[in-house]
């Protein structure tokens, strides 16, 4: 029963994550004491996009536009699909199905991290050679997670509300798998005695 309740919560977390930013890159510099924020939702880029695009123009970075990323087209369907699978698993009640779902989710997270790194790398390294500001050998790739100094900007890359919801969904799935398989092992050990 506990696993079914947790699967319902997991489904809610996947759906809820669609309404909040999943990731944020915060930029701090002396000329922007209040900071600038780039927020990545499942279906769009938000935050101070126009200001950041204006600044990026000077150093030769491409401008950021939601329509340039196919990920924003498919992610809402992916998370909707994960929510649907979570609900279906409540009624199927098969341990192996939950394990397969958890494994699939981990694979998705790893692939998403690789894609995000690639996205950051391309934007930080593929600079316009005719840019107004050129610093030889300088790349402007923000960190995948954590902090990095980029000229006079400090860049923080961290999960946002939706990202924490997805993290919680993964932790709940891990707990369900651990609980179900640990319970199975205990029953096997009792029957062996």
mmCIF file of N, CA and C in Angstrom, residues 21-26 38 116 143-147 155-161 163-164:
data_model
loop_
_atom_site.group_PDB
_atom_site.id
_atom_site.type_symbol
_atom_site.label_atom_id
_atom_site.label_comp_id
_atom_site.label_asym_id
_atom_site.label_seq_id
_atom_site.Cartn_x
_atom_site.Cartn_y
_atom_site.Cartn_z
ATOM 1 N N UNK A 21 10.141 26.058 -13.077
ATOM 2 C CA UNK A 21 11.442 25.921 -13.744
ATOM 3 C C UNK A 21 12.203 24.731 -13.182
ATOM 4 N N UNK A 22 12.858 23.989 -14.078
ATOM 5 C CA UNK A 22 13.603 22.805 -13.652
ATOM 6 C C UNK A 22 15.027 23.167 -13.240
ATOM 7 N N UNK A 23 15.606 24.130 -13.924
ATOM 8 C CA UNK A 23 17.008 24.467 -13.687
ATOM 9 C C UNK A 23 17.164 25.967 -13.769
ATOM 10 N N UNK A 24 18.203 26.486 -13.107
ATOM 11 C CA UNK A 24 18.469 27.922 -13.162
ATOM 12 C C UNK A 24 19.962 28.155 -13.211
ATOM 13 N N UNK A 25 20.335 29.150 -13.983
ATOM 14 C CA UNK A 25 21.719 29.616 -14.009
ATOM 15 C C UNK A 25 21.668 31.062 -13.552
ATOM 16 N N UNK A 26 22.284 31.314 -12.404
ATOM 17 C CA UNK A 26 22.317 32.660 -11.828
ATOM 18 C C UNK A 26 23.647 33.299 -12.186
ATOM 19 N N UNK A 38 18.722 32.835 -15.599
ATOM 20 C CA UNK A 38 18.215 32.106 -16.761
ATOM 21 C C UNK A 38 17.521 30.865 -16.208
ATOM 22 N N UNK A 116 22.588 18.500 -21.579
ATOM 23 C CA UNK A 116 22.733 19.833 -20.999
ATOM 24 C C UNK A 116 24.197 20.278 -21.051
ATOM 25 N N UNK A 143 28.863 26.184 -15.685
ATOM 26 C CA UNK A 143 29.043 24.845 -15.110
ATOM 27 C C UNK A 143 27.783 24.003 -15.269
ATOM 28 N N UNK A 144 27.977 22.693 -15.331
ATOM 29 C CA UNK A 144 26.833 21.784 -15.358
ATOM 30 C C UNK A 144 26.050 21.919 -14.059
ATOM 31 N N UNK A 145 26.789 21.945 -12.953
ATOM 32 C CA UNK A 145 26.198 22.190 -11.639
ATOM 33 C C UNK A 145 27.291 22.827 -10.784
ATOM 34 N N UNK A 146 26.892 23.786 -9.968
ATOM 35 C CA UNK A 146 27.864 24.447 -9.101
ATOM 36 C C UNK A 146 28.222 25.833 -9.600
ATOM 37 N N UNK A 147 29.440 26.273 -9.257
ATOM 38 C CA UNK A 147 29.888 27.650 -9.513
ATOM 39 C C UNK A 147 31.082 27.677 -10.456
ATOM 40 N N UNK A 155 28.923 32.462 -12.234
ATOM 41 C CA UNK A 155 27.779 31.684 -12.739
ATOM 42 C C UNK A 155 27.497 30.521 -11.795
ATOM 43 N N UNK A 156 26.258 30.454 -11.318
ATOM 44 C CA UNK A 156 25.800 29.351 -10.472
ATOM 45 C C UNK A 156 24.782 28.555 -11.263
ATOM 46 N N UNK A 157 24.992 27.265 -11.391
ATOM 47 C CA UNK A 157 24.065 26.394 -12.102
ATOM 48 C C UNK A 157 23.500 25.398 -11.090
ATOM 49 N N UNK A 158 22.201 25.526 -10.829
ATOM 50 C CA UNK A 158 21.580 24.736 -9.761
ATOM 51 C C UNK A 158 20.159 24.316 -10.150
ATOM 52 N N UNK A 159 19.650 23.237 -9.536
ATOM 53 C CA UNK A 159 18.246 22.873 -9.788
ATOM 54 C C UNK A 159 17.310 23.967 -9.273
ATOM 55 N N UNK A 160 16.173 24.100 -9.931
ATOM 56 C CA UNK A 160 15.121 25.002 -9.470
ATOM 57 C C UNK A 160 13.981 24.134 -8.934
ATOM 58 N N UNK A 161 12.859 24.717 -8.639
ATOM 59 C CA UNK A 161 11.741 24.001 -7.997
ATOM 60 C C UNK A 161 11.377 22.723 -8.750
ATOM 61 N N UNK A 163 13.200 21.003 -10.794
ATOM 62 C CA UNK A 163 14.311 20.064 -10.701
ATOM 63 C C UNK A 163 14.324 19.319 -9.377
ATOM 64 N N UNK A 164 14.003 20.038 -8.301
ATOM 65 C CA UNK A 164 13.927 19.370 -6.992
ATOM 66 C C UNK A 164 12.753 18.407 -6.945
#
